Coordinates of C-alpha atoms in Angstrom, one line a residue:
Chain Z
M1404 CA 42.5 3.8 23.3
R1405 CA 46.2 5.0 23.5
V1406 CA 46.2 4.9 27.0
D1407 CA 45.3 1.8 27.4
S1408 CA 47.4 0.3 25.2
L1409 CA 50.4 2.3 26.9
A1410 CA 49.5 1.1 30.5
S1411 CA 49.7 -2.6 28.9
S1412 CA 53.2 -1.9 27.6
P1413 CA 56.0 -2.5 30.0
G1414 CA 57.7 0.9 30.2
A1415 CA 54.2 2.5 31.5
A1416 CA 53.9 -0.1 34.0
E1417 CA 57.5 0.2 35.4
S1418 CA 56.6 4.1 35.5
G1419 CA 53.6 3.8 36.9
A1420 CA 55.1 1.3 39.9
T1421 CA 57.4 4.1 40.5
G1422 CA 55.2 7.0 40.8
S1423 CA 57.3 9.2 38.2
V1424 CA 56.0 9.2 34.5
R1425 CA 58.6 8.4 32.0
P1426 CA 58.0 9.1 28.7
P1427 CA 57.4 6.4 26.3
G1428 CA 60.5 5.4 24.3
F1429 CA 60.5 5.2 20.7
Y1430 CA 60.6 1.7 20.6
T1431 CA 57.3 1.2 22.8
L1432 CA 55.6 3.8 20.7
F1433 CA 56.4 2.2 18.0
R1434 CA 55.0 -1.1 19.1
T1435 CA 52.2 0.4 20.3
E1436 CA 51.5 1.9 16.9
F1437 CA 52.1 -1.3 15.1
I1438 CA 49.5 -3.1 17.4
L1439 CA 47.2 -0.1 17.0
A1440 CA 47.4 -0.2 13.3
V1441 CA 47.2 -4.3 12.7
R1442 CA 44.1 -4.0 14.7
R1443 CA 42.3 -1.5 12.4
R1444 CA 42.5 -3.7 9.7
S1445 CA 40.6 -1.8 7.3
D1446 CA 43.2 0.9 7.4
I1447 CA 45.8 -1.8 5.9
V1448 CA 43.2 -3.4 3.2
N1449 CA 41.6 -0.2 1.8
P1450 CA 44.8 1.6 0.6
L1451 CA 45.4 -2.3 -1.1
L1452 CA 42.1 -2.5 -2.5
F1453 CA 42.2 0.9 -3.9
F1454 CA 45.4 0.1 -5.6
V1455 CA 44.4 -3.1 -7.0
T1456 CA 41.3 -1.7 -7.9
V1457 CA 42.0 1.1 -9.9
L1458 CA 44.8 -0.1 -11.7
A1459 CA 42.0 -3.1 -12.7
M1460 CA 40.5 0.1 -14.4
M1461 CA 43.4 1.4 -16.5
P1462 CA 43.1 -1.7 -19.4
L1463 CA 39.3 -1.1 -19.3
G1464 CA 39.9 2.8 -19.9
I1465 CA 43.0 2.8 -22.4
G1466 CA 42.4 -0.5 -24.1
P1467 CA 43.9 -4.1 -23.5
D1468 CA 47.2 -3.9 -26.2
P1469 CA 49.7 -6.0 -24.3
E1470 CA 52.3 -3.6 -26.0
M1471 CA 50.7 -0.4 -24.8
L1472 CA 50.1 -1.7 -21.4
A1473 CA 53.8 -3.2 -21.3
R1474 CA 54.8 0.5 -21.9
M1475 CA 52.5 2.3 -19.2
A1476 CA 52.7 -0.1 -16.7
G1477 CA 55.7 1.3 -14.9
G1478 CA 54.3 4.1 -14.2
L1479 CA 50.6 3.4 -13.9
I1480 CA 51.5 1.4 -10.8
W1481 CA 53.9 4.2 -9.5
V1482 CA 51.1 6.7 -9.7
M1483 CA 48.9 4.5 -8.4
A1484 CA 51.2 3.6 -5.1
L1485 CA 51.7 7.4 -5.0
L1486 CA 47.6 7.8 -4.6
A1487 CA 47.4 5.1 -2.6
T1488 CA 50.0 6.3 -0.1
L1489 CA 48.2 9.8 -0.1
L1490 CA 44.9 8.8 0.4
S1491 CA 45.9 6.7 3.5
Q1492 CA 48.1 9.3 4.9
E1493 CA 45.1 11.7 5.9
S1494 CA 44.5 9.8 8.9
L1495 CA 48.1 9.6 9.8
F1496 CA 47.3 11.9 12.8
R1497 CA 43.6 12.1 12.8
G1498 CA 42.5 9.8 15.5
D1499 CA 45.3 10.7 17.9
Y1500 CA 44.0 14.7 17.6
E1501 CA 41.0 14.2 18.2
D1502 CA 41.1 12.2 21.4
G1503 CA 43.9 14.3 22.5
S1504 CA 46.7 12.4 22.3
L1505 CA 48.8 13.9 20.0
E1506 CA 48.7 16.8 22.2
Q1507 CA 50.1 14.6 25.0
L1508 CA 53.3 13.4 22.7
A1509 CA 53.7 17.0 21.7
L1510 CA 53.9 17.7 25.6
Q1511 CA 56.3 15.0 26.4
T1512 CA 59.9 15.6 26.9
Q1513 CA 61.1 13.0 24.1
P1514 CA 61.3 15.1 21.0
L1515 CA 58.3 15.1 18.9
Y1516 CA 60.7 14.1 15.8
F1517 CA 60.9 10.4 17.2
S1518 CA 57.1 10.1 17.7
V1519 CA 56.3 11.3 13.9
L1520 CA 59.2 9.0 12.8
A1521 CA 57.4 5.9 14.7
K1522 CA 54.3 6.8 13.0
V1523 CA 55.4 7.4 9.4
L1524 CA 57.5 4.0 10.0
V1525 CA 54.6 2.0 11.0
H1526 CA 52.6 3.6 8.0
W1527 CA 55.4 2.7 5.6
L1528 CA 55.0 -0.9 7.2
V1529 CA 51.2 -1.4 6.7
T1530 CA 50.8 0.4 3.3
G1531 CA 53.8 1.0 1.5
L1532 CA 56.0 -2.0 1.8
P1533 CA 52.3 -4.3 1.2
L1534 CA 52.1 -1.9 -2.0
A1535 CA 55.9 -3.2 -3.0
V1536 CA 54.9 -6.5 -2.4
L1537 CA 51.9 -6.6 -4.6
S1538 CA 53.1 -4.8 -7.3
P1539 CA 55.0 -7.6 -9.5
L1540 CA 51.4 -9.2 -9.5
L1541 CA 50.1 -6.2 -10.7
G1542 CA 52.8 -6.1 -13.1
M1543 CA 52.4 -8.9 -14.5
M1544 CA 48.6 -8.4 -15.0
L1545 CA 49.8 -5.4 -16.7
N1546 CA 52.0 -7.1 -19.0
L1547 CA 55.1 -5.1 -17.3
G1548 CA 58.2 -7.2 -18.6
E1549 CA 59.8 -9.9 -16.2
A1550 CA 63.2 -7.4 -16.4
G1551 CA 61.0 -4.9 -14.3
Y1552 CA 59.1 -7.0 -11.5
W1553 CA 62.3 -6.1 -9.3
P1554 CA 63.5 -2.9 -9.7
L1555 CA 59.7 -1.9 -9.5
F1556 CA 59.8 -3.6 -6.0
M1557 CA 62.6 -2.2 -4.8
S1558 CA 62.0 1.1 -6.1
L1559 CA 58.5 0.9 -4.3
A1560 CA 60.0 -0.4 -1.3
L1561 CA 62.2 2.8 -1.1
G1562 CA 60.3 5.6 -2.7
T1563 CA 56.8 4.9 -0.7
A1564 CA 58.8 5.2 2.6
S1565 CA 60.1 8.6 1.0
L1566 CA 56.5 9.4 0.2
S1567 CA 55.1 8.5 3.6
L1568 CA 57.5 10.6 5.2
I1569 CA 56.9 13.8 2.8
G1570 CA 53.0 13.3 3.3
A1571 CA 53.2 13.2 7.3
V1572 CA 54.3 16.7 6.7
G1573 CA 51.0 17.8 4.9
A1574 CA 48.5 15.2 7.2
A1575 CA 50.3 17.2 10.1
L1576 CA 49.6 20.3 8.4
T1577 CA 45.9 19.4 7.8
V1578 CA 45.2 17.6 10.9
A1579 CA 43.1 20.7 12.5
L1580 CA 41.0 21.3 9.5
R1581 CA 37.6 19.3 9.4
R1582 CA 37.9 18.0 5.2
P1583 CA 41.6 17.7 4.7
G1584 CA 41.4 15.2 1.7
L1585 CA 41.6 17.4 -1.8
L1586 CA 43.5 20.2 0.3
L1587 CA 46.2 17.2 1.6
A1588 CA 46.4 16.4 -1.9
L1589 CA 47.1 19.6 -4.0
I1590 CA 50.1 20.4 -1.2
I1591 CA 51.8 17.1 -1.1
M1592 CA 51.6 16.3 -5.1
P1593 CA 53.9 18.5 -6.2
L1594 CA 56.7 17.2 -3.3
Y1595 CA 56.2 13.8 -4.7
V1596 CA 57.4 14.8 -8.1
P1597 CA 61.4 13.8 -7.7
V1598 CA 60.4 10.2 -6.1
L1599 CA 57.7 9.7 -8.7
I1600 CA 60.5 10.7 -11.7
F1601 CA 63.7 8.4 -10.1
G1602 CA 61.3 5.4 -9.3
T1603 CA 59.4 5.0 -12.8
G1604 CA 63.0 6.1 -13.8
A1605 CA 64.7 2.8 -12.2
V1606 CA 61.6 0.8 -13.8
Q1607 CA 62.3 2.2 -16.8
A1608 CA 65.9 2.0 -17.0
A1609 CA 65.7 -2.1 -16.3
L1610 CA 63.0 -2.7 -18.9
D1611 CA 66.0 -1.1 -21.4
G1612 CA 68.4 -3.3 -20.4
Y1613 CA 70.7 -0.9 -18.1
G1614 CA 71.2 -0.6 -14.9
Y1615 CA 69.1 1.2 -12.4
G1616 CA 71.7 1.4 -9.2
P1617 CA 72.2 5.4 -10.1
Q1618 CA 68.3 5.5 -9.7
M1619 CA 68.0 3.4 -6.6
A1620 CA 70.8 5.6 -5.4
I1621 CA 69.4 9.3 -5.9
L1622 CA 65.8 7.4 -4.2
G1623 CA 67.9 6.5 -1.5
A1624 CA 69.7 9.9 -1.1
I1625 CA 66.2 11.3 -1.3
L1626 CA 64.9 8.8 1.5
A1627 CA 67.6 9.8 4.0
A1628 CA 67.0 13.7 3.5
A1629 CA 63.4 13.0 4.3
A1630 CA 63.9 11.1 7.0
A1631 CA 66.2 13.3 8.6
L1632 CA 63.9 16.6 7.7
A1633 CA 60.6 16.0 7.1
P1634 CA 59.8 14.4 10.8
L1635 CA 61.4 17.7 12.0
A1636 CA 58.9 19.9 9.6
A1637 CA 56.1 17.5 10.6
A1638 CA 56.5 17.9 14.3
G1639 CA 56.8 21.5 13.8
A1640 CA 53.1 21.2 11.6
I1641 CA 51.6 19.4 14.8
R1642 CA 52.7 22.0 16.9
I1643 CA 51.4 24.7 14.7
S1644 CA 47.7 22.5 14.2
L1645 CA 47.7 22.1 17.8
E1646 CA 47.4 25.8 18.3
N1647 CA 44.4 26.1 15.9
Chain R
M890 CA 68.1 51.4 -33.8
Q891 CA 65.2 51.7 -36.0
F892 CA 61.4 50.4 -36.5
Q893 CA 61.9 46.8 -37.8
F894 CA 58.1 46.6 -39.7
E895 CA 57.9 48.5 -43.0
N896 CA 54.1 49.6 -42.1
F897 CA 51.8 49.4 -39.1
A898 CA 49.9 46.2 -40.9
S899 CA 53.4 44.1 -40.8
F900 CA 53.6 45.3 -37.1
L901 CA 50.3 43.4 -36.5
T902 CA 50.8 40.3 -38.8
M903 CA 54.7 39.7 -37.5
N904 CA 55.1 37.5 -40.9
G905 CA 52.3 35.4 -39.6
H906 CA 53.6 34.9 -35.9
G907 CA 51.7 38.1 -34.8
P908 CA 48.4 36.1 -33.2
Y909 CA 50.8 34.3 -31.1
V910 CA 52.7 37.4 -30.2
W911 CA 50.0 39.7 -29.5
A912 CA 48.3 37.1 -27.2
A913 CA 51.1 36.2 -25.5
Y914 CA 51.5 40.4 -24.9
G915 CA 47.9 40.7 -24.4
V916 CA 47.2 38.2 -21.6
A917 CA 50.6 39.1 -19.8
V918 CA 49.2 43.0 -19.8
M919 CA 45.7 41.8 -18.8
V920 CA 47.1 40.0 -15.5
L921 CA 49.8 42.8 -14.9
V922 CA 46.8 45.2 -15.2
A923 CA 44.8 42.9 -12.6
L924 CA 47.3 42.5 -10.1
V925 CA 47.5 46.3 -9.4
V926 CA 43.4 46.5 -9.4
A927 CA 42.8 43.8 -7.1
P928 CA 44.2 45.5 -4.2
L929 CA 43.2 48.9 -4.7
L930 CA 39.7 47.1 -5.2
R931 CA 39.8 45.5 -2.0
Q932 CA 40.9 48.8 -0.3
K933 CA 37.8 50.7 -1.8
K934 CA 35.4 47.7 -0.8
L935 CA 37.3 48.0 3.0
R936 CA 36.5 51.8 2.8
K937 CA 33.3 51.3 2.0
E938 CA 32.1 48.6 4.8
F939 CA 33.7 50.6 7.4
S940 CA 32.0 53.9 6.4
R941 CA 28.7 51.6 6.7
Q942 CA 29.9 50.2 9.9
L943 CA 30.7 54.0 11.3
R944 CA 27.3 54.6 10.7
Q945 CA 25.6 52.3 12.2
E946 CA 27.6 52.7 15.3
E947 CA 26.9 56.4 15.0
A948 CA 23.0 55.2 14.5
R949 CA 23.1 53.3 18.0
H950 CA 24.6 55.9 19.8
R951 CA 22.2 58.5 19.0
A952 CA 19.8 55.7 19.7
A953 CA 21.3 54.9 23.1
A954 CA 21.6 59.1 23.7
Q955 CA 17.6 59.5 23.1
R956 CA 17.1 56.4 25.1
K957 CA 18.8 58.1 28.1
A958 CA 17.2 61.5 27.5
Q959 CA 13.9 59.8 27.8
S960 CA 14.6 57.6 30.5
E961 CA 16.2 61.0 32.7
P962 CA 12.8 62.4 33.4
A963 CA 11.2 59.9 34.5
A964 CA 14.1 59.1 36.8
T965 CA 14.0 62.6 38.2
A966 CA 10.4 62.6 38.4
Chain Y
M523 CA 68.8 49.2 20.4
S524 CA 70.5 48.8 17.1
W525 CA 67.5 46.1 16.4
Q526 CA 65.4 49.1 16.6
W527 CA 64.5 49.6 12.8
F528 CA 64.2 45.8 12.4
H529 CA 61.5 45.8 15.3
R530 CA 59.9 48.8 13.3
L531 CA 60.1 46.7 10.4
G532 CA 57.7 44.6 11.9
S533 CA 55.2 47.0 12.4
P534 CA 52.3 47.0 10.1
R535 CA 51.6 50.7 10.9
W536 CA 54.9 51.9 10.2
F537 CA 55.3 49.8 7.0
Y538 CA 51.8 51.5 5.9
Q539 CA 53.0 54.9 6.4
K540 CA 56.7 54.5 5.2
T541 CA 55.3 52.8 2.0
S542 CA 53.1 55.5 1.1
G543 CA 55.7 57.6 -0.6
W544 CA 57.4 54.7 -2.2
L545 CA 54.4 53.8 -4.5
P546 CA 54.2 56.6 -6.9
W547 CA 57.8 56.5 -7.3
L548 CA 57.9 52.6 -8.0
G549 CA 54.9 52.5 -10.1
A550 CA 56.2 55.0 -12.5
A551 CA 59.4 53.8 -12.7
S552 CA 58.4 50.2 -13.5
L553 CA 55.6 51.0 -15.8
L554 CA 57.8 53.3 -18.0
L555 CA 60.5 50.6 -17.8
L556 CA 58.0 47.7 -19.2
A557 CA 56.8 50.4 -21.5
V558 CA 60.1 51.2 -23.0
G559 CA 61.0 47.3 -23.2
M560 CA 57.5 46.3 -24.7
A561 CA 57.9 48.7 -27.3
W562 CA 61.6 48.2 -28.0
G563 CA 61.0 44.3 -28.1
L564 CA 57.5 44.3 -30.4
G565 CA 58.9 46.9 -32.8
F566 CA 62.7 47.7 -32.4
A567 CA 65.0 44.7 -31.7
P568 CA 65.8 42.7 -34.5
Q569 CA 64.2 39.7 -35.6
D570 CA 65.6 36.2 -34.6
S571 CA 67.4 34.2 -37.7
K572 CA 65.5 31.0 -36.7
Q573 CA 62.6 31.6 -35.2
G574 CA 61.2 34.9 -37.1
N575 CA 59.0 37.2 -34.9
S576 CA 58.0 34.5 -32.3
Y577 CA 60.6 35.0 -30.3
R578 CA 59.4 38.5 -29.5
I579 CA 57.3 36.8 -26.8
I580 CA 61.0 36.3 -24.8
Y581 CA 60.8 39.7 -23.6
I582 CA 57.5 38.4 -21.3
H583 CA 58.3 35.0 -20.6
V584 CA 61.6 35.2 -19.2
P585 CA 61.1 38.1 -16.8
A586 CA 57.8 36.4 -15.5
A587 CA 59.7 33.1 -15.1
F588 CA 62.4 34.9 -13.4
L589 CA 59.9 36.3 -10.8
A590 CA 58.0 33.7 -10.7
L591 CA 60.8 31.7 -9.1
A592 CA 62.3 34.4 -7.0
G593 CA 58.9 35.2 -5.8
Y594 CA 58.5 31.8 -4.4
Y595 CA 61.6 32.2 -2.3
I596 CA 60.6 35.9 -1.0
M597 CA 57.2 34.4 -0.1
A598 CA 59.4 31.4 1.4
I599 CA 61.8 33.9 3.6
C600 CA 59.0 36.0 4.7
G601 CA 57.5 33.1 6.0
A602 CA 60.4 32.1 7.7
V603 CA 61.2 35.2 9.0
G604 CA 57.2 35.5 10.6
L605 CA 58.0 31.9 12.0
I606 CA 61.2 32.6 13.7
W607 CA 60.7 36.3 14.6
K608 CA 56.9 36.1 15.0
M609 CA 56.8 38.9 13.0
K610 CA 53.2 39.9 12.0
L611 CA 54.1 42.0 8.6
S612 CA 56.2 39.4 7.5
F613 CA 53.4 36.6 7.3
V614 CA 51.5 39.3 6.0
V615 CA 54.0 39.9 3.1
M616 CA 53.9 36.5 2.5
R617 CA 50.1 36.3 1.8
A618 CA 50.5 38.9 -0.6
A619 CA 53.2 37.2 -2.5
A620 CA 51.7 34.2 -3.4
P621 CA 48.4 35.0 -5.6
I622 CA 51.8 37.3 -7.2
G623 CA 53.7 35.1 -7.8
A624 CA 51.1 32.2 -9.1
A625 CA 49.7 35.3 -11.6
L626 CA 53.6 35.5 -12.6
T627 CA 53.8 31.6 -13.2
F628 CA 50.5 31.7 -15.2
I629 CA 52.1 34.4 -17.4
A630 CA 55.4 32.4 -17.9
L631 CA 52.8 29.3 -18.6
F632 CA 51.1 30.9 -21.0
T633 CA 53.4 32.8 -22.7
G634 CA 55.8 29.6 -22.8
A635 CA 52.5 27.6 -24.5
V636 CA 51.6 30.2 -27.1
W637 CA 55.6 30.7 -28.1
G638 CA 55.6 26.6 -28.3
K639 CA 52.8 26.7 -31.2
P640 CA 55.1 28.6 -33.8
T641 CA 58.3 26.9 -32.9
W642 CA 57.5 23.4 -31.6
G643 CA 54.2 22.9 -33.2
A644 CA 52.3 22.2 -30.0
Y645 CA 50.7 24.5 -27.5
W646 CA 52.1 22.1 -25.0
V647 CA 55.2 20.3 -24.7
W648 CA 56.3 18.4 -21.9
D649 CA 59.6 20.5 -21.9
A650 CA 61.6 20.5 -18.8
R651 CA 61.2 24.1 -18.2
I652 CA 57.5 24.0 -18.9
T653 CA 56.9 21.5 -16.6
S654 CA 58.7 22.9 -13.7
M655 CA 56.7 26.1 -14.0
L656 CA 53.7 24.1 -13.7
I657 CA 54.9 22.2 -10.7
L658 CA 55.8 25.6 -9.4
F659 CA 52.4 27.1 -9.9
F660 CA 50.6 24.0 -8.1
L661 CA 53.3 24.8 -4.7
Y662 CA 52.0 28.2 -4.9
L663 CA 48.2 26.9 -5.1
G664 CA 49.2 24.9 -2.3
V665 CA 50.1 27.8 -0.4
M666 CA 47.4 29.7 -1.1
A667 CA 44.8 27.3 -0.6
L668 CA 46.6 26.3 2.9
S669 CA 46.5 29.6 4.1
G670 CA 42.9 30.3 3.2
A671 CA 41.6 26.9 4.7
F672 CA 42.2 27.6 8.3
A673 CA 39.3 29.5 10.2
R674 CA 42.2 31.3 12.9
E675 CA 44.7 33.8 10.6
Q676 CA 47.5 32.8 12.6
S677 CA 47.3 29.5 12.0
G678 CA 46.9 29.8 8.3
D679 CA 49.8 32.0 8.4
K680 CA 52.0 29.6 10.3
A681 CA 51.0 26.6 8.3
S682 CA 51.4 28.1 5.1
A683 CA 54.9 29.3 6.2
L684 CA 56.1 26.1 7.0
L685 CA 54.4 24.7 3.6
A686 CA 56.5 27.0 1.5
L687 CA 59.7 26.2 3.6
V688 CA 59.1 22.6 2.7
G689 CA 58.7 23.9 -1.1
T690 CA 61.9 25.9 -1.0
V691 CA 64.0 22.9 -0.1
N692 CA 62.1 20.8 -2.7
I693 CA 62.7 23.3 -5.6
P694 CA 66.1 22.7 -6.6
I695 CA 65.0 18.9 -6.3
I696 CA 62.1 18.9 -8.6
Y697 CA 64.5 21.1 -10.8
K698 CA 66.9 18.9 -11.4
S699 CA 64.7 16.1 -11.4
V700 CA 62.7 17.2 -14.1
D701 CA 65.5 18.4 -16.0
W702 CA 67.2 14.6 -15.5
W703 CA 63.4 13.1 -16.4
F704 CA 63.5 15.3 -19.6
T705 CA 66.7 14.2 -20.9
L706 CA 65.8 10.8 -20.7
H707 CA 62.5 11.1 -22.9
Q708 CA 63.5 13.7 -24.9
P709 CA 62.2 12.7 -28.6
A710 CA 64.6 13.5 -31.0
T711 CA 62.5 16.2 -33.0
L712 CA 62.1 18.3 -30.5
K713 CA 65.8 19.5 -29.7
L714 CA 65.8 23.1 -28.7
T715 CA 67.7 25.3 -30.8
Q716 CA 70.6 26.5 -28.4
A717 CA 70.5 29.9 -27.6
S718 CA 74.2 30.5 -28.0
T719 CA 74.8 33.9 -27.9
I720 CA 72.5 37.0 -27.4
D721 CA 73.1 39.7 -29.5
P722 CA 73.1 43.0 -27.4
S723 CA 70.2 44.5 -29.8
M724 CA 68.2 41.6 -28.6
F725 CA 69.8 41.4 -25.4
Y726 CA 69.2 45.2 -24.0
P727 CA 65.3 45.3 -24.0
L728 CA 65.3 41.9 -22.3
I729 CA 67.2 43.5 -19.8
T730 CA 64.8 46.5 -19.7
M731 CA 61.8 44.1 -19.1
I732 CA 63.6 42.2 -16.5
A733 CA 64.4 45.4 -14.6
G734 CA 60.7 46.3 -15.2
F735 CA 59.2 43.4 -13.9
Y736 CA 61.5 43.4 -10.5
L737 CA 60.2 47.3 -10.0
F738 CA 56.7 46.1 -10.8
Y739 CA 56.9 43.0 -8.3
A740 CA 57.8 45.4 -5.6
W741 CA 55.2 47.9 -6.2
V742 CA 52.7 45.3 -6.7
L743 CA 53.9 43.0 -3.6
I744 CA 53.4 46.4 -1.4
L745 CA 50.1 47.4 -2.8
H746 CA 49.0 44.1 -2.1
T747 CA 50.8 43.7 1.6
R748 CA 49.1 47.3 2.5
S749 CA 45.4 46.2 1.2
L750 CA 46.0 43.4 3.4
V751 CA 47.4 45.4 6.5
L752 CA 44.4 47.5 6.4
Q753 CA 41.8 44.1 6.2
R754 CA 43.9 42.8 9.4
E755 CA 44.6 45.7 11.4
W756 CA 40.7 46.5 10.8
R757 CA 39.9 47.4 14.4
T758 CA 42.9 49.4 15.7
Q759 CA 43.0 53.2 16.5
W760 CA 45.2 54.1 13.5
V761 CA 43.4 52.3 10.5
R762 CA 40.0 53.9 11.9
E763 CA 41.6 57.3 11.7
L764 CA 43.4 56.7 8.1
L765 CA 40.1 55.8 6.7
E766 CA 38.1 58.1 8.4
K767 CA 40.2 60.8 6.5
P768 CA 39.0 61.0 3.2
A769 CA 35.4 61.0 4.1
P770 CA 35.0 63.4 6.7
A771 CA 31.4 64.1 5.6
A772 CA 30.5 60.6 7.2
R773 CA 31.7 61.9 10.8
A774 CA 29.6 65.1 11.0

């Protein structure tokens, strides 16, 4: 699968012509991943459907009282976004591990860091960002105050990127296991705590009429740190999993 | 320094806080004891397993030696 | 040459033989300190003016919480040493440290909850420290689950070492964020009485218990490591000889 799409990319075609194999750059890899992700439509749609379905269950579980829903909406949406990201993460490296292309990526001269970063970026584009875009709609259904829409979108857009990065470490650690689903949740959930706290904190602050700049700044700082460190850890984890 | 309670009964009840204090100490001591016992049990199991395997090996050796002893006269004959 | 001790330290056999002599001393010292500390804390330390006798739980709660956190760092450092210097023994210590740390975290959680009932009127309060402890507990469980999930032992070693390291980077962030979250949501009625200065008569037994817990941790960590070493080195000559020794009847 990957070999086909790489062959059709300009970088691979050139290297094929000259006879020397040049590793695909960050952009080529990103483009390939993106095209692949868009073609596997269920991978994009399923997390979103999960997100919407579970959130629709919430009022059925806790009752339709608008005031109570309004108080819980921010937290509920955030926790569900967390779960949707986590569940979609399991397949992040799986296909590539099973068909052997993950090994090829690990053998390339280009640092694995950038390959992981490209994959995570694509994962965020097809899950985190759509979740963030959809969130104001769900906020409306759960009676979230209007002041919360924008901070909800912004905090989710920033926060899910961190979630994707952190989750990539877990996905890489468990890729060699047969059924990683619950284990992945167990090892990654505790690491999600700071993002969840500051994400919901931003929404709550906006609803209470305060500025939510500090929370967004902290979410940005977490994202910066995660972008610098998480792909490194994930790259190490991939090498460990490939030894298995 | 002196004992803070008038008698043993008041030591147990601790002005109504007894159940909490004793439950906390009891569970903590139980967990600590389990932490010490667990590796000792594992070693014991390991020893048992090992001696079992050793016996099996010896039985196999003996059987092999017997077979050898039986086949040897046949070879010389 | 000067690194010889370091490499020798990595040898499970050397570790096993060296620690045999330490064990009785460590065990006796830690049990003595724990017994003295418990008796002192339960019976001889004065009653707290605000919390009454329930405060005596502190003599278990605080040392356990100390070591639960320190134990995570010990586990992560051992994992890092194993990853960097490919030291077998280091991974074994890491694996041994995980259940011990989880058990101590459980003690801290349980005693905290029991202490909460007479103090706050509820067993479980989403207090910043208790919540952080709960997350630490999950981190421990994650490391344990991951280390056991691999069929190949070395993969489990490395994977859980990496996870422990990632957790280490996260622990300060988690603590700070939970702290911030608690100040945000703290209901006015649950304001904790500030433990300003602790009286020496209450402090000395606490110090005794903390020292006892540290020694106990070292003792139990060595015990667990030794049994894991035997399990792993099961096929080597020295373990066979060692296991044969106390039962010479089997040889005859």
